[in-house]
Short mmCIF file of C-alpha atoms in Angstrom, two decimals:
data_model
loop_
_atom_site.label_atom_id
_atom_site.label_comp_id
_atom_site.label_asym_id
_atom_site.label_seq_id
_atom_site.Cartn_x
_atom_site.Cartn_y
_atom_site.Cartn_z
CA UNK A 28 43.75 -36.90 33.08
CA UNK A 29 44.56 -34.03 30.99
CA UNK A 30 41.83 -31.78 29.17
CA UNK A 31 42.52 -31.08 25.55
CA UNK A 32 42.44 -28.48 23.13
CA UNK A 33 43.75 -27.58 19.91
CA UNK A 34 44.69 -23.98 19.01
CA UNK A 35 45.62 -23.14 15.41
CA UNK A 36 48.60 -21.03 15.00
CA UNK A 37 48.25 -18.04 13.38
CA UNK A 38 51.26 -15.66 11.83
CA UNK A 39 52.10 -12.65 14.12
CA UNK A 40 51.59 -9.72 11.60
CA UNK A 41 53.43 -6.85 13.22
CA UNK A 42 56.28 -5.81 15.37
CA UNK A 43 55.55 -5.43 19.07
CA UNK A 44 56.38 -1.19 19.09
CA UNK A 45 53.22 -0.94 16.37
CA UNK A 46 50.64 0.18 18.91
CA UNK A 47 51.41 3.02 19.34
CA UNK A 48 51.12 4.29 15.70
CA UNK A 49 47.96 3.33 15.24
CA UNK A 50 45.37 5.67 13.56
CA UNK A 51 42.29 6.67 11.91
CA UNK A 52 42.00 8.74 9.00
CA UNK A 53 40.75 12.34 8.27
CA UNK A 54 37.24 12.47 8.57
CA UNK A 55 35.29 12.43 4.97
CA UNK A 56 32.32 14.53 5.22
CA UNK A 57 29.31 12.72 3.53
CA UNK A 58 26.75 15.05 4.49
CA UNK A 59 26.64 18.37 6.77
CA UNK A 60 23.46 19.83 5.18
CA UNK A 61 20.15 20.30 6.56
CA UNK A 62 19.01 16.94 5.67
CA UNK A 63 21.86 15.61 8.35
CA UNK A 64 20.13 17.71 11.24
CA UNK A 65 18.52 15.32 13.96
CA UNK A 66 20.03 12.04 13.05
CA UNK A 67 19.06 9.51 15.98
CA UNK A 68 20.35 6.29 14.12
CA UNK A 69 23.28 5.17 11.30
CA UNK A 70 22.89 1.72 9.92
CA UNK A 71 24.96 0.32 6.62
CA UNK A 72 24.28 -2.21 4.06
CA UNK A 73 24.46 -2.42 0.26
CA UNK A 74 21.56 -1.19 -0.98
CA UNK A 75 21.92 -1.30 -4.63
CA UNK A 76 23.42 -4.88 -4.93
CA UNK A 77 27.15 -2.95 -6.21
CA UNK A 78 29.31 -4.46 -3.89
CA UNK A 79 29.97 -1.06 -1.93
CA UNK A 80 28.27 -0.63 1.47
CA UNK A 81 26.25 2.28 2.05
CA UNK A 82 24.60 4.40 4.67
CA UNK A 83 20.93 4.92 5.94
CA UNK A 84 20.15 7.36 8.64
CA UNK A 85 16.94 8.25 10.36
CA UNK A 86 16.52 12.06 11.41
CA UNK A 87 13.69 11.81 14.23
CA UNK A 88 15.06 14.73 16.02
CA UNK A 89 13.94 17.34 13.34
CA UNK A 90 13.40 16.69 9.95
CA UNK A 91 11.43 13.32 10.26
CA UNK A 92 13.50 11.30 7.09
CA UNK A 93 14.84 8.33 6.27
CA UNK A 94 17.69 9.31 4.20
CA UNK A 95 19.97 6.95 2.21
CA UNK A 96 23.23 7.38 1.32
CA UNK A 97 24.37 5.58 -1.59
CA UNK A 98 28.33 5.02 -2.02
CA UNK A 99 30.32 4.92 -5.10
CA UNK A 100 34.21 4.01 -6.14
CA UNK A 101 35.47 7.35 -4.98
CA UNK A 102 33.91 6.79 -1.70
CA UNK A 103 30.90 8.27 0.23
CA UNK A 104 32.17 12.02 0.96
CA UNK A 105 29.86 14.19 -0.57
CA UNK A 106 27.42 11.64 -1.72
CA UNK A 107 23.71 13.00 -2.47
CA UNK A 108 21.15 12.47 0.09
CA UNK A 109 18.20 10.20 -1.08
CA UNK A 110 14.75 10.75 0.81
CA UNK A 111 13.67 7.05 1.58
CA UNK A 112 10.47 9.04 3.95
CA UNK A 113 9.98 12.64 4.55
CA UNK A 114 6.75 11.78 7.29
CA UNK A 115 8.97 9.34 9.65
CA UNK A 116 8.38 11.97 12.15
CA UNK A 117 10.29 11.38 15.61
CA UNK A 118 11.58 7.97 13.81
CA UNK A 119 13.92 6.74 16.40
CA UNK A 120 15.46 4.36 14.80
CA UNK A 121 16.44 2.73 11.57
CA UNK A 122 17.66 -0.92 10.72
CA UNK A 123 18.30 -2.77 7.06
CA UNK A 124 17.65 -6.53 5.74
CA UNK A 125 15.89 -8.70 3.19
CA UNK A 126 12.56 -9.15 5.05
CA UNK A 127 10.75 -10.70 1.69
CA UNK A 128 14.14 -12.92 0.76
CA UNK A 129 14.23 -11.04 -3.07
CA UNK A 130 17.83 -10.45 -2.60
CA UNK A 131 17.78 -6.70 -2.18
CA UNK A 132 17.93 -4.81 1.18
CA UNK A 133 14.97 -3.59 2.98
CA UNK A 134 15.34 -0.83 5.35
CA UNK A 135 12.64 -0.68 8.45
CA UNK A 136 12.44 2.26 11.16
CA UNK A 137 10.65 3.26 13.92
CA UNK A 138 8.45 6.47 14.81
CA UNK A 139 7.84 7.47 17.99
CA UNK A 140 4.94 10.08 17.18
CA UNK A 141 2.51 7.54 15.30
CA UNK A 142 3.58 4.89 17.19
CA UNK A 143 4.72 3.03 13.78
CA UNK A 144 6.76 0.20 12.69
CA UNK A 145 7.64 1.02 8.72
CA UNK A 146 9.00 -1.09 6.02
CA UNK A 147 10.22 0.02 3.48
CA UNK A 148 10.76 -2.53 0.75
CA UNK A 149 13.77 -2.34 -1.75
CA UNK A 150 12.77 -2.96 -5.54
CA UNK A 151 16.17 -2.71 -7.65
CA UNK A 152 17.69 -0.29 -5.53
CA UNK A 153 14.28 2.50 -5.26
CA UNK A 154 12.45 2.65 -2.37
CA UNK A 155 8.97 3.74 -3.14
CA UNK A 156 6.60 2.27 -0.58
CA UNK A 157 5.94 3.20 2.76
CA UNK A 158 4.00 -0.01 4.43
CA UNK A 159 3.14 0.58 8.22
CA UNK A 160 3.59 -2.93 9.82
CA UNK A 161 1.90 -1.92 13.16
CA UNK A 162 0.71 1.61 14.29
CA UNK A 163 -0.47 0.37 17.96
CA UNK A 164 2.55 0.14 19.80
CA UNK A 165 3.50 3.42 21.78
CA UNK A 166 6.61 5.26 22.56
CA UNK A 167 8.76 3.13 20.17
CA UNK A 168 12.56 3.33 21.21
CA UNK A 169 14.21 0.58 18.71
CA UNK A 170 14.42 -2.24 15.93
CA UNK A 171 16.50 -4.88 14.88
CA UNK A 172 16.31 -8.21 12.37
CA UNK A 173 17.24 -11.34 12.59
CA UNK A 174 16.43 -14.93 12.46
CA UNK A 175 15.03 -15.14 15.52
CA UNK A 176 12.68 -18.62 15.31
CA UNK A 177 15.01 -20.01 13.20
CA UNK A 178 13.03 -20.46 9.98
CA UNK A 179 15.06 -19.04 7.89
CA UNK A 180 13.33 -15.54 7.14
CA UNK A 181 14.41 -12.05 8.79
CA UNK A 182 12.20 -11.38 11.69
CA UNK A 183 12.16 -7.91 13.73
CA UNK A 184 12.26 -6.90 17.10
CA UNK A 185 10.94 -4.35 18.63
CA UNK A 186 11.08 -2.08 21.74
CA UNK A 187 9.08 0.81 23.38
CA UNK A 188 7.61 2.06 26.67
CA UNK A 189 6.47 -1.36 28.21
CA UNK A 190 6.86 -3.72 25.57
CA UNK A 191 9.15 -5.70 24.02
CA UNK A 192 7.72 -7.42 20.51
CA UNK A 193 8.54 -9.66 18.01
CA UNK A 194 7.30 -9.53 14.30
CA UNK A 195 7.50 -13.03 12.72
CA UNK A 196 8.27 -13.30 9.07
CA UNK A 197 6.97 -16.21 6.99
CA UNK A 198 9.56 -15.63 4.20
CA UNK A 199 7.89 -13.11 2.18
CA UNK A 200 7.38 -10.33 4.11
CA UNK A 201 3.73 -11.55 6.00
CA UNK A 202 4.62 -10.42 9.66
CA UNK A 203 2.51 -12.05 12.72
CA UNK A 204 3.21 -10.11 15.62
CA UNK A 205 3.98 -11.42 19.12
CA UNK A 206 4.52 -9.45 22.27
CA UNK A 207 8.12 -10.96 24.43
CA UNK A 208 7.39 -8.99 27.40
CA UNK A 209 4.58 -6.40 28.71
CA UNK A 210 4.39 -4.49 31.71
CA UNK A 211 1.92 -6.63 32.38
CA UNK A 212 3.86 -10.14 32.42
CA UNK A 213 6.83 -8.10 33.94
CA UNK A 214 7.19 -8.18 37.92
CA UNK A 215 8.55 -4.39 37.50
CA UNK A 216 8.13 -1.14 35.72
CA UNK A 217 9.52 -1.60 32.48
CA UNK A 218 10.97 1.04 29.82
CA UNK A 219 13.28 -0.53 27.33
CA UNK A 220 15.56 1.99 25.93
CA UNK A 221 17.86 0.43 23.23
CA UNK A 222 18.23 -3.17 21.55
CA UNK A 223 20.64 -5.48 20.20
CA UNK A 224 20.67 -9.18 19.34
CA UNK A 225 23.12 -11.39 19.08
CA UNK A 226 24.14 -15.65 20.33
CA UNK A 227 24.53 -15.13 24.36
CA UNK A 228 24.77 -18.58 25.31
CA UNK A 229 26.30 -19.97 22.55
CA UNK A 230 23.14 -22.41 21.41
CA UNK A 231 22.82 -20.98 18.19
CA UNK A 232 20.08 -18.94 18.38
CA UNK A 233 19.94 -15.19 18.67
CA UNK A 234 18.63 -13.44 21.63
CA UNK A 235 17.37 -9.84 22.32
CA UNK A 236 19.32 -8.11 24.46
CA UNK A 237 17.92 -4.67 25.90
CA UNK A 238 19.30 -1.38 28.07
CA UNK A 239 15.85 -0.52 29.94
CA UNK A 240 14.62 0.29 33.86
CA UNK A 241 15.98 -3.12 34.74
CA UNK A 242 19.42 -2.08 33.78
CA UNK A 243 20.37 -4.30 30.91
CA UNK A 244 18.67 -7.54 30.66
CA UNK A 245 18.38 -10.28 27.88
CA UNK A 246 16.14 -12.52 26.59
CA UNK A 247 17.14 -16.05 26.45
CA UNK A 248 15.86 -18.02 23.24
CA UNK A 249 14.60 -21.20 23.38
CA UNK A 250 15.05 -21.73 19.88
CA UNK A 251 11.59 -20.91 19.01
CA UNK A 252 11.00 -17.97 19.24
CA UNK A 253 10.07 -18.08 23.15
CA UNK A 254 12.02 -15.95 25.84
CA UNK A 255 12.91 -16.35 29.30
CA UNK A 256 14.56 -12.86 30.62
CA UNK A 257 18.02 -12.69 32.84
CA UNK A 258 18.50 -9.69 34.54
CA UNK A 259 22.27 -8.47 34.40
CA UNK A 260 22.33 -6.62 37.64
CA UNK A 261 19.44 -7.17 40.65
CA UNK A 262 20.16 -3.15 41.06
CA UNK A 263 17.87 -1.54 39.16
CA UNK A 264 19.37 1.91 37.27
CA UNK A 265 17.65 3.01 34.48
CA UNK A 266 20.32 2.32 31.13
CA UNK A 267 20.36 4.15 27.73
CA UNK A 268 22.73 1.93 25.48
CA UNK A 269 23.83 -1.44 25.06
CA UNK A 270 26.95 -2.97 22.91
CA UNK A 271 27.98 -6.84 23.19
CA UNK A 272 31.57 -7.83 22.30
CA UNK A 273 34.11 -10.44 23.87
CA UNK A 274 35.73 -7.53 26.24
CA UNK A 275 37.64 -10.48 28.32
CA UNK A 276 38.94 -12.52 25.64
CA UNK A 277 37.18 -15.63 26.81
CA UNK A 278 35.18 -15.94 23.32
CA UNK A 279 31.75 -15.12 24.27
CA UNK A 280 29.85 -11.72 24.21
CA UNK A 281 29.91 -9.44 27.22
CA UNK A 282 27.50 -6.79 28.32
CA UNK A 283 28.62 -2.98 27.81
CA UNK A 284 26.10 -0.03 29.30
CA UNK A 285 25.86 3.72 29.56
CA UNK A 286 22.79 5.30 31.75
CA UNK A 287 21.41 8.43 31.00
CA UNK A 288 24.70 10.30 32.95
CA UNK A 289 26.68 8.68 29.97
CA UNK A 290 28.46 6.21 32.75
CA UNK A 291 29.68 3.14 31.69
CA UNK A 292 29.42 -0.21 33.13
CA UNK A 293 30.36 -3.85 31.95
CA UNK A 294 28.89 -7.27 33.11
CA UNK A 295 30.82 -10.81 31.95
CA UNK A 296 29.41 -13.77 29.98
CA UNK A 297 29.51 -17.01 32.20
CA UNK A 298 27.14 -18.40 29.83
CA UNK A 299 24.57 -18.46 32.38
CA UNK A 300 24.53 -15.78 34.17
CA UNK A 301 25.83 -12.04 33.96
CA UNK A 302 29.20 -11.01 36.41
CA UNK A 303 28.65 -7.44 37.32
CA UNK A 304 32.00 -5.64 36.42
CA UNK A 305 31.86 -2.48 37.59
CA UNK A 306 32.85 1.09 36.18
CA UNK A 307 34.03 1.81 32.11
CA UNK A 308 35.91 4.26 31.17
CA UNK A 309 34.99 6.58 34.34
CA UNK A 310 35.71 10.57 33.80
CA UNK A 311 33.79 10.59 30.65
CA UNK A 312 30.65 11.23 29.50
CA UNK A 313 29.36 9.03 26.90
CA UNK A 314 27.22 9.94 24.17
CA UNK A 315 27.25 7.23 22.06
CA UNK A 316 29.66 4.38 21.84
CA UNK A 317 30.72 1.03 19.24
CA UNK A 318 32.03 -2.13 20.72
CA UNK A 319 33.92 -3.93 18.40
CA UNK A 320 37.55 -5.69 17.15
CA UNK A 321 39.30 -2.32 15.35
CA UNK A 322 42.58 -4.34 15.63
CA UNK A 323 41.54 -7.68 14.63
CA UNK A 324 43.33 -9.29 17.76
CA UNK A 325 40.06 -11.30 18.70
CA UNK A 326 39.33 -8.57 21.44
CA UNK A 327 36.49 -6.04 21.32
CA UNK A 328 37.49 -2.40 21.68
CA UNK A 329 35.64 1.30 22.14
CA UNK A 330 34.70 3.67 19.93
CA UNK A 331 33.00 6.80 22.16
CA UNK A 332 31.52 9.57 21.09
CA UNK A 333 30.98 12.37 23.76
CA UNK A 334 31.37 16.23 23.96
CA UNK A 335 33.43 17.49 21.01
CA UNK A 336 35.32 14.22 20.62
CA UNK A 337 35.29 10.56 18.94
CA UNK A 338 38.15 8.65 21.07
CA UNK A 339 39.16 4.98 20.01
CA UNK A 340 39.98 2.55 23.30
CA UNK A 341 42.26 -0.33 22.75
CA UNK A 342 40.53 -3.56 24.83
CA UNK A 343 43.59 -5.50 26.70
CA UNK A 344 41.40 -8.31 27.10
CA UNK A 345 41.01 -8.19 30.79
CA UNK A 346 38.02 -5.47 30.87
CA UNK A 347 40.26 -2.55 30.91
CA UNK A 348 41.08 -0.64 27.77
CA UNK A 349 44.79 1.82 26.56
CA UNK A 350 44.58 5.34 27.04
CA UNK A 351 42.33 7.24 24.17
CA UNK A 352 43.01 7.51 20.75
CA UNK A 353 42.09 10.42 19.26
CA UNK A 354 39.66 9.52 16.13
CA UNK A 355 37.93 13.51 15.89
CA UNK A 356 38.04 16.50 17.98
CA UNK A 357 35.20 18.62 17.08
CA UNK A 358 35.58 21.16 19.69
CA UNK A 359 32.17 21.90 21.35
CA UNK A 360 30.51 19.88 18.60
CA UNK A 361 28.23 17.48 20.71
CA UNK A 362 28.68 14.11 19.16
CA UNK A 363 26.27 11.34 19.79
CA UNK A 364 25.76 8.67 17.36
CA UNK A 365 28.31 5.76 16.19
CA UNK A 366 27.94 3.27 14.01
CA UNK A 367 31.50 0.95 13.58
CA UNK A 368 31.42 -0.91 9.95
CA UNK A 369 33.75 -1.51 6.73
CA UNK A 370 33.25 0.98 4.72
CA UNK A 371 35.92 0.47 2.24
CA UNK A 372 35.93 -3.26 2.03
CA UNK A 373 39.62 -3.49 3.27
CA UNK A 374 38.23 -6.11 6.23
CA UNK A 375 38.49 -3.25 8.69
CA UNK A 376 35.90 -2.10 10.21
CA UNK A 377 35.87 1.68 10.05
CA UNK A 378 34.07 4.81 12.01
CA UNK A 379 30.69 6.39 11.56
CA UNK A 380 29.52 9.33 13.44
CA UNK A 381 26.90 12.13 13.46
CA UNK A 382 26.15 15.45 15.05
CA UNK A 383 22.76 16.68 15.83
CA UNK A 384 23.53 19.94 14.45
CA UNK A 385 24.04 18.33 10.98
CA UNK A 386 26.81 16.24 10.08
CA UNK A 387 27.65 12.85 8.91
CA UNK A 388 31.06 11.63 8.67
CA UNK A 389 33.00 8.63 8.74
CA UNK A 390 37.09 7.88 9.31
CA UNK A 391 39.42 5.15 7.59
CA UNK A 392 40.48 2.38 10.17
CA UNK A 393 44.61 2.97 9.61
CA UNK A 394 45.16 0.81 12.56
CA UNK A 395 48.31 -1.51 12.59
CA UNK A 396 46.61 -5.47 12.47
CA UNK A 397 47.93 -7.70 15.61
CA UNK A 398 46.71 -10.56 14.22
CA UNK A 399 47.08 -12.61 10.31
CA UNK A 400 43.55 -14.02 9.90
CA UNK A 401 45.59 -16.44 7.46
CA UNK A 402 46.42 -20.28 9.58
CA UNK A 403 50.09 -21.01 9.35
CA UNK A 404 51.15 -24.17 7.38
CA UNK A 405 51.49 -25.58 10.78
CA UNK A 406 49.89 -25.91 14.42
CA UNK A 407 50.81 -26.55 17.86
CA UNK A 408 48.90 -27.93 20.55
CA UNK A 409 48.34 -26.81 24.28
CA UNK A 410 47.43 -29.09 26.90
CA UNK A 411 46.12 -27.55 30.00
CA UNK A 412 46.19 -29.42 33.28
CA UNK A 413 42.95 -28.99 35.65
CA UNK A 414 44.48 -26.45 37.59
CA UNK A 415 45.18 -24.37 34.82
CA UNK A 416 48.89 -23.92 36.27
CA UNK A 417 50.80 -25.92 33.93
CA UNK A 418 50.13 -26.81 30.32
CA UNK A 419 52.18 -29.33 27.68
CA UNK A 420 52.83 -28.70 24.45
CA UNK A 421 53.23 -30.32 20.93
CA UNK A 422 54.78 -29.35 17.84
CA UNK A 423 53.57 -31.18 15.15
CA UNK A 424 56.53 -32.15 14.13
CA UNK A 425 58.90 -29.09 14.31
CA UNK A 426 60.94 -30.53 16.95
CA UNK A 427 62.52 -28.38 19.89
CA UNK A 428 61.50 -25.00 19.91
CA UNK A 429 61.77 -21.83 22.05
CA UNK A 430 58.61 -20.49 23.41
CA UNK A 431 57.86 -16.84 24.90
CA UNK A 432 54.63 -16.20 26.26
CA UNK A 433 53.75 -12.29 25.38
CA UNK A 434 50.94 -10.35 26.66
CA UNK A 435 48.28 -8.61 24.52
CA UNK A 436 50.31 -5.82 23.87
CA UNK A 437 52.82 -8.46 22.23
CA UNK A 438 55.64 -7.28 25.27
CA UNK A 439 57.49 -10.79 26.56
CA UNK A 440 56.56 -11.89 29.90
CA UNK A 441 57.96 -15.10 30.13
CA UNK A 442 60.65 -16.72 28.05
CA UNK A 443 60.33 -20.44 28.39
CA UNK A 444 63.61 -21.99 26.78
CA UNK A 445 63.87 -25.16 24.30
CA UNK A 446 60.93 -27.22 24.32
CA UNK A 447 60.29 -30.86 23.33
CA UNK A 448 57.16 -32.71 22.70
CA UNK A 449 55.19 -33.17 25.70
CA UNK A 450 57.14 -30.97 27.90
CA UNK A 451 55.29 -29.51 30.91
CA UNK A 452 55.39 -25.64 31.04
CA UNK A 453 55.17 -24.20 34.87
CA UNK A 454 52.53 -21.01 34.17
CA UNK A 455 52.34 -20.21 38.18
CA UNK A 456 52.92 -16.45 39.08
CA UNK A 457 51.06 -15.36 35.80
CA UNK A 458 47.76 -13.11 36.50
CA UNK A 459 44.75 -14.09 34.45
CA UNK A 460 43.76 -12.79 31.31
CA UNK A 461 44.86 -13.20 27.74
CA UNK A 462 48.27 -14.15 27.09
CA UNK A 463 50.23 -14.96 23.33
CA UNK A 464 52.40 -17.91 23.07
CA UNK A 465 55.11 -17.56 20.17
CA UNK A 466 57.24 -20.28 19.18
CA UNK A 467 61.01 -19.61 17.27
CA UNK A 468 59.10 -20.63 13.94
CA UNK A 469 56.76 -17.38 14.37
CA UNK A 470 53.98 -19.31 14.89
CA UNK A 471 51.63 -17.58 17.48
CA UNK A 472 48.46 -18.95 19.54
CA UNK A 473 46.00 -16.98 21.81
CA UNK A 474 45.72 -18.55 25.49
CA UNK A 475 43.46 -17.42 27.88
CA UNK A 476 44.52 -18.08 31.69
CA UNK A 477 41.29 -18.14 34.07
#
């Protein structure tokens, strides 16, 4: 008996040759003033309730701010700085949402030297209080929010030398505090170094994910609030930073990490458990990095940052990436922070980067779309047999049709002939990985081949 699924067709949006023009624009300067020295995070959000994203940086590396950013319709080059703190002193890093559900955006860092969690709450756009949250809590390394217990109100996480806690918000901005892990209900030494959350096993809840001295290791949730932790790797390395994004095409987040070398390693989602991958990217030196879909072809891609360059990496949807794209070449500029958002509110997500010695800039995402987000008129229907060899197809009604499959990169591999309803299609001889299947009408659907 045949297993079903349906895959929507969707209108292929660009000749096949398009790659390789693909491009960011110049960089826009929004700040390279003293007030841009030390920046150790980026984060964006609206802040003023325009409609225009803008930027909030914390500058724990010398000056000790949180500095906003605020964008208008010519764009954020040159916009004025906007102290949010001038005492945030070694705040490591910064994060935004609506922790009292008023409708405007809160912004919420952490300091390593006072050991403090901040909020910072938004009233009309002016931020004007400075409430410490927690003070107890040493060697703070990061925060996020998020609905983690599932109540409906932004909690936070945080992370620091031997902890991992979460702040529970009651809707208004009341936090209870709750420690996820401690050295002492950990079976090893444990130094969490950077923090991300995000739906791991697909049961609609979001769980913590962390780079620390159990290499990278997340948190699952039961739904509640409650964590049990699953270690990506048994070999324990000490990691720095951690991205999540679908880097094999199969639809579920995968685990990118850089140690404190700037290597890069990757471990698959199978849901349960992590699949070491191996080496990134080897013969660089990561900085800082993004993981995210620049091309909009369902597939998460690279943005790095490392010595005197910001270089874009095409994923192929396999776990390997194209050759570099030069985004910036600063020369012997070390570059180390990257933030990847839509800046211009085009639906592409566009590059953010800083430079300890004092800049902030961001690029236009010019890159050619693979993929129409808008569903064709019509659909066709694959039908894979159990051994994934062969699969049948349907046309809803369009009759015989030619079908090519095409690989990521939109290049033919296979060109199938005319096709009736039903019809099996032999798919031996083709490797795994993530293939496109066009019919004659232009309709297009993504297949992925275990």
């Amino acid at each position: 008996m045949h297993t079903s699924f349906r895959c929507f067709a969707f209108l292929f949006a660009m000749a096949t040759t398009a790659w390789a023009h693909g491009q960011f624009g110049a960089a826009q300067i929004i700040d390279n003033s003293a007030t841009a020295l030390g920046i150790t995070s980026i984060a964006t959000a609206d802040l003023n309730n325009d409609g225009l994203p803008d930027v909030v940086t914390s500058n724990g590396y010398s000056t000790g701010h949180i500095t906003a950013y605020l964008q208008t319709v010519n764009g954020l080059a040159g916009a004025t700085p906007i102290l949010i703190d001038t005492i945030a002193h070694l705040a490591e890093e910064v994060s935004t949402a609506d922790l009292n559900g008023d409708g405007w955006t809160d912004v919420v860092a952490v300091c390593r030297l006072n050991n403090e969690v901040v909020w910072y709450p938004n009233v009309n756009g002016t931020f004007n209080e400075r409430i410490v949250l927690d003070n107890a809590s040493p060697s703070l390394n990061g925060v996020v929010a998020g609905d983690v217990d599932g109540n409906g109100s932004m909690d936070l996480v945080v992370i620091g030398q031997h902890l991992i806690d979460l702040y529970r918000n009651d809707g208004t901005g009341m936090f209870t505090k709750e420690a996820i892990l401690t050295t002492s209900t950990s079976p090893n030494i444990l130094e969490c170094m950077d923090l991300v959350i995000a739906d791991i096993d697909g049961d609609g809840d979001l769980d913590p994910v962390t780079a620390e001295s159990l290499g990278g290791v997340d948190y699952r949730n039961a739904g509640d609030g409650s964590f049990t932790p699953q270690i990506a790797d048994p070999v324990i390395a000490i990691m720095q930073r951690v991205r999540l994004g679908d880097v094999d095409g199969d639809g579920d987040p995968d685990m990118v990490l850089t140690d404190f070398l700037g290597n890069m390693r990757w471990y698959r989602n199978d849901g349960a458990t992590w699949a070491s991958e191996g080496a990134m990217l080897t013969g660089i030196t990561v900085k800082g990095f993004g993981l995210m879909d620049m091309d909009a072809d369902g597939l998460a891609d690279l943005v790095v940052a490392s010595i005197g360059l910001i270089t874009y990496h095409r994923g192929m949807g396999d776990g390997s990436f194209a050759a570099p794209t030069e985004v910036y070449n600063g020369g012997a500029t070390f570059l180390d922070e990257v933030n990847l958002s839509d800046m211009n509110s085009d639906g592409r997500t566009d590059v953010i980067w800083s430079a300890p010695a004092g800049t902030l800039a961001y690029h236009v995402n010019e890159l050619p779309t693979v993929v129409s987000p808008v569903e064709a008129d019509a659909s066709f229907a694959l039908y894979p047999d159990p051994d994934m060899e062969h699969i049948a197809v349907r046309f809803s009604g369009k009759g015989p049709q030619q079908l090519a499959v095409l690989d990521v990169q939109g290049r033919p591999v296979r060109i199938l002939g005319q096709l009736h309803l039903g019809d099996r299609i032999d798919l031996h001889g083709l490797a795994a990985g993530v293939y496109l299947l066009q019919a004659e009408s232009g309709e297009t659907v993504r297949w992925v081949k275990p």
